[in-house]
Amino acid sequence: MRIAIMGDLHYHEADPTLGNWTEARDAFYKNMLHHYFSCEADLYISLGDLTNFGTKRELQEVYEIIHSYERKFHHVLGNHDTYSQPKKDIQKQTGQACYYSVTMEDYVLVFLDTTREMDLENWGGWIDEEQLNWFEEVVQTSGTKPMLVFAHHPVHLTTRGSDRDKGSIDPSIDMWRILRQKKGSGLYFNGHTHMDSIVVQHNWTFVQLSACLDEHAYRLAEIVGEEVQIQAVDIMDSALAVQLPEIHKHMKHFSANPHARGNDLDRECCVQLIGEKINDEAFFKELEAELYEGERGSHSSAEIRLGGDKAHV
C-alpha cells in the first residue's frame, strides 16, 4: 500500500491583466501536479490549503487538473480552503466529506477537519465537540490497529511551528486526551506551518510537510510488512522555479518561507507498527471497493464512518 501525500498547494486565481501571472501560475501548477500524479500510488492525499482563498473558481480550476489524472484523490480542508465559502458549498463542489474514517481489517485511516469557517482573522485550527467525540470513538474502537490520521493543522507542541500563535489546532483543545487512548501505532500527517518536520511523541509519529511553492516535493508513505516507510520525493524540474518570481510578485495571502526545508530527519523516517499484522493486498482491495464503488451499491468489510451531518455530502 503506497500513499502519495502533498503539502499546501495554494492554487490561486490570477489576474490576466497583470504581466505573465496567469501563464506562470498555469505552468507551475500543471507541471507540479503532473509530477505528483505521475508517481505510482494507491491513494493521493492533499493535507489542505489546496487552494489559496477557497473560491469556487479556484476549486473548479484545480479539480479540473486533478480529475484529468483519474487518481483516487482525497482532500482534507485547510484554512485557506474555507475562507470564501461555507463548508457545505465546498462539499457539494468537491464531492468529499469534511471528516470521516475508513476502518479496514488491519488498520484505520482518519481524515480530520481542523478548520474554522470563513474566518480570515484566525487561521489557527479548531475542532468542535461533535467531531472530537466522533474522533474519540474512532480511536477507542480501533483497538491495536495502526492508525493513519490526515489533517491540515498540527497538534499543538509537536512539529516545527506548532508552538506559534495560530500555528496549530487551538491549544485549548486537549488532543492528547484522545490520542493517548490509542493502542498500537499512530501516524499523524499535517501541513499548515510550511516547514518540514518529523517528531515522535509516545506511540505517535507526527509528519509535517512544507508548502509546494517553497519545496517542490511530496511524500510517499509505503506500508511494507509491519512498518511504514516515509520517503521525501523532490521534483527535480528547473522549470518550476522559473515561474516563481512572477507568481510571488502578484500572489496574495502567501509568503515564501526560506526555512521550509528540513534536514533528512525532518523529511524521512521508518515507523515500526505496533499492533496487528498488515495485510497489504487485502487492505487496498477493500478500500478501493468501499470508497469508489460503494456509492453504486457494492459493499466490503471496510467500515466508513462519517462524522455527523457536517460530514455528509
mmCIF file of C-alpha atoms in Angstrom:
data_model
loop_
_atom_site.group_PDB
_atom_site.id
_atom_site.type_symbol
_atom_site.label_atom_id
_atom_site.label_comp_id
_atom_site.label_asym_id
_atom_site.label_seq_id
_atom_site.Cartn_x
_atom_site.Cartn_y
_atom_site.Cartn_z
ATOM 1 C CA MET A 1 0.000 0.000 0.000
ATOM 2 C CA ARG A 2 1.509 3.297 -1.121
ATOM 3 C CA ILE A 3 0.111 6.769 -0.360
ATOM 4 C CA ALA A 4 1.312 9.955 -2.092
ATOM 5 C CA ILE A 5 0.912 12.935 0.253
ATOM 6 C CA MET A 6 1.037 16.569 -0.815
ATOM 7 C CA GLY A 7 1.533 19.623 1.398
ATOM 8 C CA ASP A 8 -0.078 23.050 0.972
ATOM 9 C CA LEU A 9 -0.520 23.722 -2.756
ATOM 10 C CA HIS A 10 -2.159 27.182 -2.642
ATOM 11 C CA TYR A 11 -3.634 27.131 -6.126
ATOM 12 C CA HIS A 12 -4.808 30.692 -6.658
ATOM 13 C CA GLU A 13 -6.772 32.899 -9.003
ATOM 14 C CA ALA A 14 -4.634 35.090 -11.263
ATOM 15 C CA ASP A 15 -5.388 38.393 -12.979
ATOM 16 C CA PRO A 16 -4.580 38.068 -16.718
ATOM 17 C CA THR A 17 -4.021 41.832 -16.966
ATOM 18 C CA LEU A 18 -1.014 41.672 -14.619
ATOM 19 C CA GLY A 19 2.075 40.701 -16.583
ATOM 20 C CA ASN A 20 2.567 36.990 -17.163
ATOM 21 C CA TRP A 21 0.970 35.977 -13.866
ATOM 22 C CA THR A 22 -1.664 33.675 -15.350
ATOM 23 C CA GLU A 23 0.820 31.958 -17.630
ATOM 24 C CA ALA A 24 3.296 31.461 -14.788
ATOM 25 C CA ARG A 25 0.618 30.106 -12.452
ATOM 26 C CA ASP A 26 -0.727 27.669 -15.039
ATOM 27 C CA ALA A 27 2.742 26.445 -15.940
ATOM 28 C CA PHE A 28 3.739 25.896 -12.318
ATOM 29 C CA TYR A 29 0.649 24.099 -11.066
ATOM 30 C CA LYS A 30 0.084 21.937 -14.130
ATOM 31 C CA ASN A 31 3.726 20.860 -14.034
ATOM 32 C CA MET A 32 3.744 20.326 -10.258
ATOM 33 C CA LEU A 33 0.581 18.234 -10.309
ATOM 34 C CA HIS A 34 1.796 16.288 -13.335
ATOM 35 C CA HIS A 35 4.871 15.150 -11.412
ATOM 36 C CA TYR A 36 2.784 14.363 -8.331
ATOM 37 C CA PHE A 37 0.114 12.312 -10.068
ATOM 38 C CA SER A 38 2.643 10.576 -12.302
ATOM 39 C CA CYS A 39 4.119 8.710 -9.352
ATOM 40 C CA GLU A 40 2.681 5.275 -8.713
ATOM 41 C CA ALA A 41 0.492 5.194 -5.615
ATOM 42 C CA ASP A 42 -2.761 3.682 -4.441
ATOM 43 C CA LEU A 43 -4.060 6.880 -2.835
ATOM 44 C CA TYR A 44 -3.251 10.571 -3.317
ATOM 45 C CA ILE A 45 -3.913 12.881 -0.378
ATOM 46 C CA SER A 46 -3.772 16.686 -0.053
ATOM 47 C CA LEU A 47 -3.188 17.901 3.516
ATOM 48 C CA GLY A 48 -5.203 21.064 2.951
ATOM 49 C CA ASP A 49 -4.747 24.563 1.552
ATOM 50 C CA LEU A 50 -5.196 23.009 -1.843
ATOM 51 C CA THR A 51 -6.418 26.471 -2.810
ATOM 52 C CA ASN A 52 -5.324 29.924 -1.717
ATOM 53 C CA PHE A 53 -8.680 31.509 -0.914
ATOM 54 C CA GLY A 54 -11.187 28.723 -1.411
ATOM 55 C CA THR A 55 -13.192 30.445 -4.132
ATOM 56 C CA LYS A 56 -15.496 28.458 -6.359
ATOM 57 C CA ARG A 57 -13.279 29.298 -9.314
ATOM 58 C CA GLU A 58 -10.079 28.141 -7.600
ATOM 59 C CA LEU A 59 -11.642 24.829 -6.614
ATOM 60 C CA GLN A 60 -13.116 24.313 -10.064
ATOM 61 C CA GLU A 61 -9.854 25.001 -11.869
ATOM 62 C CA VAL A 62 -7.601 22.899 -9.634
ATOM 63 C CA TYR A 63 -10.058 19.998 -9.595
ATOM 64 C CA GLU A 64 -10.179 20.077 -13.398
ATOM 65 C CA ILE A 65 -6.446 19.382 -13.387
ATOM 66 C CA ILE A 66 -6.762 16.730 -10.674
ATOM 67 C CA HIS A 67 -9.643 14.888 -12.322
ATOM 68 C CA SER A 68 -7.748 14.694 -15.613
ATOM 69 C CA TYR A 69 -5.431 12.126 -13.984
ATOM 70 C CA GLU A 70 -8.267 9.848 -12.780
ATOM 71 C CA ARG A 71 -6.494 9.128 -9.489
ATOM 72 C CA LYS A 72 -8.021 8.249 -6.128
ATOM 73 C CA PHE A 73 -7.687 11.681 -4.525
ATOM 74 C CA HIS A 74 -8.606 12.820 -1.010
ATOM 75 C CA HIS A 75 -8.578 16.452 0.089
ATOM 76 C CA VAL A 76 -8.659 17.391 3.770
ATOM 77 C CA LEU A 77 -9.684 21.001 4.272
ATOM 78 C CA GLY A 78 -7.141 23.697 5.117
ATOM 79 C CA ASN A 79 -7.862 27.165 6.493
ATOM 80 C CA HIS A 80 -7.267 28.769 3.084
ATOM 81 C CA ASP A 81 -9.808 26.392 1.517
ATOM 82 C CA THR A 82 -12.553 27.692 3.807
ATOM 83 C CA TYR A 83 -12.059 31.463 3.530
ATOM 84 C CA SER A 84 -14.613 32.179 0.796
ATOM 85 C CA GLN A 85 -17.436 29.634 1.040
ATOM 86 C CA PRO A 86 -19.425 27.739 3.660
ATOM 87 C CA LYS A 87 -18.188 24.195 4.095
ATOM 88 C CA LYS A 88 -21.437 22.750 2.810
ATOM 89 C CA ASP A 89 -20.819 24.501 -0.528
ATOM 90 C CA ILE A 90 -17.247 23.208 -0.665
ATOM 91 C CA GLN A 91 -18.536 19.683 -0.020
ATOM 92 C CA LYS A 92 -21.015 19.973 -2.874
ATOM 93 C CA GLN A 93 -18.297 21.185 -5.217
ATOM 94 C CA THR A 94 -15.658 18.602 -4.302
ATOM 95 C CA GLY A 95 -17.944 15.677 -3.529
ATOM 96 C CA GLN A 96 -15.954 14.883 -0.390
ATOM 97 C CA ALA A 97 -16.956 14.775 3.262
ATOM 98 C CA CYS A 98 -15.339 17.152 5.745
ATOM 99 C CA TYR A 99 -14.231 14.378 8.074
ATOM 100 C CA TYR A 100 -14.530 10.607 8.068
ATOM 101 C CA SER A 101 -12.681 7.407 8.826
ATOM 102 C CA VAL A 102 -12.135 4.145 6.999
ATOM 103 C CA THR A 103 -11.705 1.096 9.212
ATOM 104 C CA MET A 104 -10.068 -1.871 7.489
ATOM 105 C CA GLU A 105 -9.282 -5.343 8.697
ATOM 106 C CA ASP A 106 -5.716 -4.357 9.536
ATOM 107 C CA TYR A 107 -5.733 -0.602 10.259
ATOM 108 C CA VAL A 108 -7.601 2.690 10.163
ATOM 109 C CA LEU A 109 -7.418 5.835 8.039
ATOM 110 C CA VAL A 110 -8.809 9.041 9.561
ATOM 111 C CA PHE A 111 -9.432 12.316 7.723
ATOM 112 C CA LEU A 112 -9.988 15.263 10.095
ATOM 113 C CA ASP A 113 -11.410 18.731 9.535
ATOM 114 C CA THR A 114 -9.347 21.150 11.655
ATOM 115 C CA THR A 115 -10.598 24.357 10.006
ATOM 116 C CA ARG A 116 -12.815 27.217 11.051
ATOM 117 C CA GLU A 117 -15.363 28.554 8.575
ATOM 118 C CA MET A 118 -14.887 31.767 6.606
ATOM 119 C CA ASP A 119 -12.669 33.254 9.330
ATOM 120 C CA LEU A 120 -9.905 35.413 7.836
ATOM 121 C CA GLU A 121 -8.770 36.691 11.220
ATOM 122 C CA ASN A 122 -7.942 33.358 12.855
ATOM 123 C CA TRP A 123 -6.140 30.832 10.685
ATOM 124 C CA GLY A 124 -5.430 28.524 13.593
ATOM 125 C CA GLY A 125 -7.091 25.136 13.852
ATOM 126 C CA TRP A 126 -10.332 24.248 15.568
ATOM 127 C CA ILE A 127 -12.320 21.045 16.106
ATOM 128 C CA ASP A 128 -15.814 21.227 17.555
ATOM 129 C CA GLU A 129 -17.173 18.907 20.232
ATOM 130 C CA GLU A 130 -19.156 16.847 17.762
ATOM 131 C CA GLN A 131 -16.090 15.941 15.756
ATOM 132 C CA LEU A 132 -13.937 15.435 18.865
ATOM 133 C CA ASN A 133 -16.462 12.964 20.276
ATOM 134 C CA TRP A 134 -16.570 11.190 16.944
ATOM 135 C CA PHE A 135 -12.764 11.056 16.727
ATOM 136 C CA GLU A 136 -12.506 9.723 20.278
ATOM 137 C CA GLU A 137 -14.903 6.928 19.437
ATOM 138 C CA VAL A 138 -12.927 6.054 16.308
ATOM 139 C CA VAL A 139 -9.705 5.879 18.351
ATOM 140 C CA GLN A 140 -11.304 3.805 21.089
ATOM 141 C CA THR A 141 -12.838 1.287 18.707
ATOM 142 C CA SER A 142 -9.652 0.957 16.625
ATOM 143 C CA GLY A 143 -8.053 -1.288 19.236
ATOM 144 C CA THR A 144 -4.457 -2.120 18.362
ATOM 145 C CA LYS A 145 -4.905 -1.491 14.642
ATOM 146 C CA PRO A 146 -2.353 1.062 13.389
ATOM 147 C CA MET A 147 -3.983 4.414 12.650
ATOM 148 C CA LEU A 148 -3.020 6.982 9.993
ATOM 149 C CA VAL A 149 -4.533 10.439 10.541
ATOM 150 C CA PHE A 150 -4.540 13.152 7.864
ATOM 151 C CA ALA A 151 -5.256 16.759 8.875
ATOM 152 C CA HIS A 152 -4.215 20.285 7.990
ATOM 153 C CA HIS A 153 -3.200 21.743 11.348
ATOM 154 C CA PRO A 154 -0.608 20.113 13.596
ATOM 155 C CA VAL A 155 -1.286 19.142 17.164
ATOM 156 C CA HIS A 156 -0.001 21.873 19.481
ATOM 157 C CA LEU A 157 3.641 21.478 20.589
ATOM 158 C CA THR A 158 4.512 18.653 18.210
ATOM 159 C CA THR A 159 6.110 19.569 14.865
ATOM 160 C CA ARG A 160 8.083 22.717 13.982
ATOM 161 C CA GLY A 161 5.992 25.875 14.185
ATOM 162 C CA SER A 162 3.177 24.231 16.114
ATOM 163 C CA ASP A 163 4.143 26.331 19.152
ATOM 164 C CA ARG A 164 3.371 29.590 17.341
ATOM 165 C CA ASP A 165 0.212 31.640 17.591
ATOM 166 C CA LYS A 166 -2.368 30.139 15.201
ATOM 167 C CA GLY A 167 0.227 27.553 14.185
ATOM 168 C CA SER A 168 -1.708 24.513 15.348
ATOM 169 C CA ILE A 169 -5.038 23.169 16.497
ATOM 170 C CA ASP A 170 -6.107 25.586 19.222
ATOM 171 C CA PRO A 171 -4.112 24.855 22.421
ATOM 172 C CA SER A 172 -7.336 24.907 24.428
ATOM 173 C CA ILE A 173 -8.325 21.650 22.714
ATOM 174 C CA ASP A 174 -6.691 18.747 24.510
ATOM 175 C CA MET A 175 -5.914 16.472 21.573
ATOM 176 C CA TRP A 176 -3.757 14.242 23.768
ATOM 177 C CA ARG A 177 -6.809 13.311 25.798
ATOM 178 C CA ILE A 178 -7.871 11.424 22.670
ATOM 179 C CA LEU A 179 -4.508 10.481 21.179
ATOM 180 C CA ARG A 180 -3.233 8.834 24.356
ATOM 181 C CA GLN A 181 -6.156 6.410 24.175
ATOM 182 C CA LYS A 182 -4.688 4.845 21.029
ATOM 183 C CA LYS A 183 -3.389 1.342 21.496
ATOM 184 C CA GLY A 184 -0.692 0.466 18.999
ATOM 185 C CA SER A 185 0.889 2.855 16.493
ATOM 186 C CA GLY A 186 -0.451 6.179 15.292
ATOM 187 C CA LEU A 187 0.814 8.431 12.495
ATOM 188 C CA TYR A 188 -0.420 11.999 12.100
ATOM 189 C CA PHE A 189 0.256 13.834 8.801
ATOM 190 C CA ASN A 190 -0.269 17.606 8.513
ATOM 191 C CA GLY A 191 0.703 20.799 6.706
ATOM 192 C CA HIS A 192 -0.087 24.447 7.643
ATOM 193 C CA THR A 193 3.233 25.714 9.047
ATOM 194 C CA HIS A 194 5.076 25.423 5.691
ATOM 195 C CA MET A 195 8.007 23.618 7.320
ATOM 196 C CA ASP A 196 9.217 20.027 7.061
ATOM 197 C CA SER A 197 9.273 18.267 10.394
ATOM 198 C CA ILE A 198 9.005 14.800 11.923
ATOM 199 C CA VAL A 199 8.521 14.329 15.660
ATOM 200 C CA VAL A 200 7.874 11.201 17.698
ATOM 201 C CA GLN A 201 5.901 11.541 20.933
ATOM 202 C CA HIS A 202 4.762 8.438 22.795
ATOM 203 C CA ASN A 203 3.308 5.980 20.272
ATOM 204 C CA TRP A 204 2.543 8.717 17.716
ATOM 205 C CA THR A 205 4.730 9.887 14.824
ATOM 206 C CA PHE A 206 3.897 13.388 13.549
ATOM 207 C CA VAL A 207 4.879 14.098 9.931
ATOM 208 C CA GLN A 208 4.618 17.677 8.663
ATOM 209 C CA LEU A 209 5.040 18.778 5.056
ATOM 210 C CA SER A 210 6.142 22.162 3.739
ATOM 211 C CA ALA A 211 4.267 24.081 1.029
ATOM 212 C CA CYS A 212 4.695 23.092 -2.613
ATOM 213 C CA LEU A 213 5.608 26.650 -3.648
ATOM 214 C CA ASP A 214 8.548 26.560 -1.216
ATOM 215 C CA GLU A 215 9.670 22.962 -1.666
ATOM 216 C CA HIS A 216 8.780 21.189 -4.886
ATOM 217 C CA ALA A 217 8.282 17.836 -3.226
ATOM 218 C CA TYR A 218 5.803 15.358 -1.807
ATOM 219 C CA ARG A 219 5.942 12.314 0.463
ATOM 220 C CA LEU A 220 5.412 8.657 -0.202
ATOM 221 C CA ALA A 221 4.155 6.664 2.766
ATOM 222 C CA GLU A 222 4.523 2.999 1.932
ATOM 223 C CA ILE A 223 3.232 0.267 4.176
ATOM 224 C CA VAL A 224 5.578 -2.672 3.891
ATOM 225 C CA GLY A 225 5.003 -5.614 6.171
ATOM 226 C CA GLU A 226 4.871 -4.257 9.707
ATOM 227 C CA GLU A 227 6.376 -0.829 9.084
ATOM 228 C CA VAL A 228 5.568 2.436 7.335
ATOM 229 C CA GLN A 229 8.391 3.870 5.243
ATOM 230 C CA ILE A 230 8.105 7.621 4.673
ATOM 231 C CA GLN A 231 10.174 8.927 1.772
ATOM 232 C CA ALA A 232 10.617 12.517 0.578
ATOM 233 C CA VAL A 233 10.391 12.841 -3.204
ATOM 234 C CA ASP A 234 11.972 16.011 -4.591
ATOM 235 C CA ILE A 235 10.810 17.123 -8.028
ATOM 236 C CA MET A 236 13.983 17.934 -9.911
ATOM 237 C CA ASP A 237 12.488 20.162 -12.575
ATOM 238 C CA SER A 238 14.100 23.577 -13.052
ATOM 239 C CA ALA A 239 11.040 24.799 -14.977
ATOM 240 C CA LEU A 240 9.113 25.049 -11.705
ATOM 241 C CA ALA A 241 11.492 27.592 -10.166
ATOM 242 C CA VAL A 242 11.386 29.727 -13.309
ATOM 243 C CA GLN A 243 7.726 30.569 -12.678
ATOM 244 C CA LEU A 244 8.099 31.580 -9.023
ATOM 245 C CA PRO A 245 9.238 35.244 -9.361
ATOM 246 C CA GLU A 246 6.148 36.158 -11.373
ATOM 247 C CA ILE A 247 3.866 34.238 -9.004
ATOM 248 C CA HIS A 248 5.305 35.767 -5.829
ATOM 249 C CA LYS A 249 5.213 39.237 -7.394
ATOM 250 C CA HIS A 250 1.411 39.237 -7.564
ATOM 251 C CA MET A 251 0.107 36.481 -5.280
ATOM 252 C CA LYS A 252 -1.684 37.476 -2.077
ATOM 253 C CA HIS A 253 -2.184 35.533 1.152
ATOM 254 C CA PHE A 254 1.088 33.628 0.756
ATOM 255 C CA SER A 255 4.676 34.422 1.728
ATOM 256 C CA ALA A 256 7.649 32.294 0.723
ATOM 257 C CA ASN A 257 9.372 30.558 3.628
ATOM 258 C CA PRO A 258 13.171 30.365 3.250
ATOM 259 C CA HIS A 259 13.312 27.869 6.135
ATOM 260 C CA ALA A 260 10.777 25.416 4.730
ATOM 261 C CA ARG A 261 13.131 22.563 4.013
ATOM 262 C CA GLY A 262 14.210 20.457 6.928
ATOM 263 C CA ASN A 263 17.122 18.079 7.221
ATOM 264 C CA ASP A 264 16.838 14.400 6.342
ATOM 265 C CA LEU A 265 15.390 13.520 9.733
ATOM 266 C CA ASP A 266 12.662 16.140 9.195
ATOM 267 C CA ARG A 267 11.632 14.585 5.900
ATOM 268 C CA GLU A 268 12.032 10.816 6.048
ATOM 269 C CA CYS A 269 11.599 8.065 8.606
ATOM 270 C CA CYS A 270 10.567 4.470 9.146
ATOM 271 C CA VAL A 271 7.830 3.692 11.678
ATOM 272 C CA GLN A 272 7.590 0.233 13.187
ATOM 273 C CA LEU A 273 3.945 -0.647 13.592
ATOM 274 C CA ILE A 274 2.764 -1.840 16.969
ATOM 275 C CA GLY A 275 -0.399 -3.807 16.503
ATOM 276 C CA GLU A 276 -1.976 -6.247 14.139
ATOM 277 C CA LYS A 277 -0.083 -7.597 11.154
ATOM 278 C CA ILE A 278 -0.757 -5.694 7.965
ATOM 279 C CA ASN A 279 -2.316 -7.477 5.008
ATOM 280 C CA ASP A 280 -1.351 -5.002 2.312
ATOM 281 C CA GLU A 281 -3.105 -6.522 -0.680
ATOM 282 C CA ALA A 282 -6.347 -7.133 1.155
ATOM 283 C CA PHE A 283 -6.319 -3.567 2.512
ATOM 284 C CA PHE A 284 -6.208 -1.909 -0.881
ATOM 285 C CA LYS A 285 -8.833 -4.186 -2.401
ATOM 286 C CA GLU A 286 -11.246 -3.421 0.418
ATOM 287 C CA LEU A 287 -10.512 0.304 0.415
ATOM 288 C CA GLU A 288 -10.974 0.579 -3.340
ATOM 289 C CA ALA A 289 -14.230 -1.357 -3.254
ATOM 290 C CA GLU A 290 -15.704 0.645 -0.400
ATOM 291 C CA LEU A 291 -14.645 4.174 -1.327
ATOM 292 C CA TYR A 292 -15.066 4.116 -5.082
ATOM 293 C CA GLU A 293 -17.709 1.500 -5.782
ATOM 294 C CA GLY A 294 -19.769 1.732 -2.613
ATOM 295 C CA GLU A 295 -21.876 4.556 -3.990
ATOM 296 C CA ARG A 296 -23.005 2.180 -6.711
ATOM 297 C CA GLY A 297 -24.240 -0.367 -4.222
ATOM 298 C CA SER A 298 -21.274 -2.676 -3.588
ATOM 299 C CA HIS A 299 -20.124 -3.494 -0.052
ATOM 300 C CA SER A 300 -16.947 -4.767 1.598
ATOM 301 C CA SER A 301 -15.713 -5.445 5.112
ATOM 302 C CA ALA A 302 -14.424 -1.882 5.368
ATOM 303 C CA GLU A 303 -16.409 0.475 7.566
ATOM 304 C CA ILE A 304 -16.717 4.125 6.630
ATOM 305 C CA ARG A 305 -17.713 6.400 9.491
ATOM 306 C CA LEU A 306 -18.836 9.894 8.624
ATOM 307 C CA GLY A 307 -18.703 12.459 11.371
ATOM 308 C CA GLY A 308 -22.282 13.568 11.806
ATOM 309 C CA ASP A 309 -24.381 15.708 9.491
ATOM 310 C CA LYS A 310 -21.471 18.002 8.618
ATOM 311 C CA ALA A 311 -19.601 15.177 7.018
ATOM 312 C CA HIS A 312 -22.317 14.034 4.667
ATOM 313 C CA VAL A 313 -22.202 15.097 1.039
#
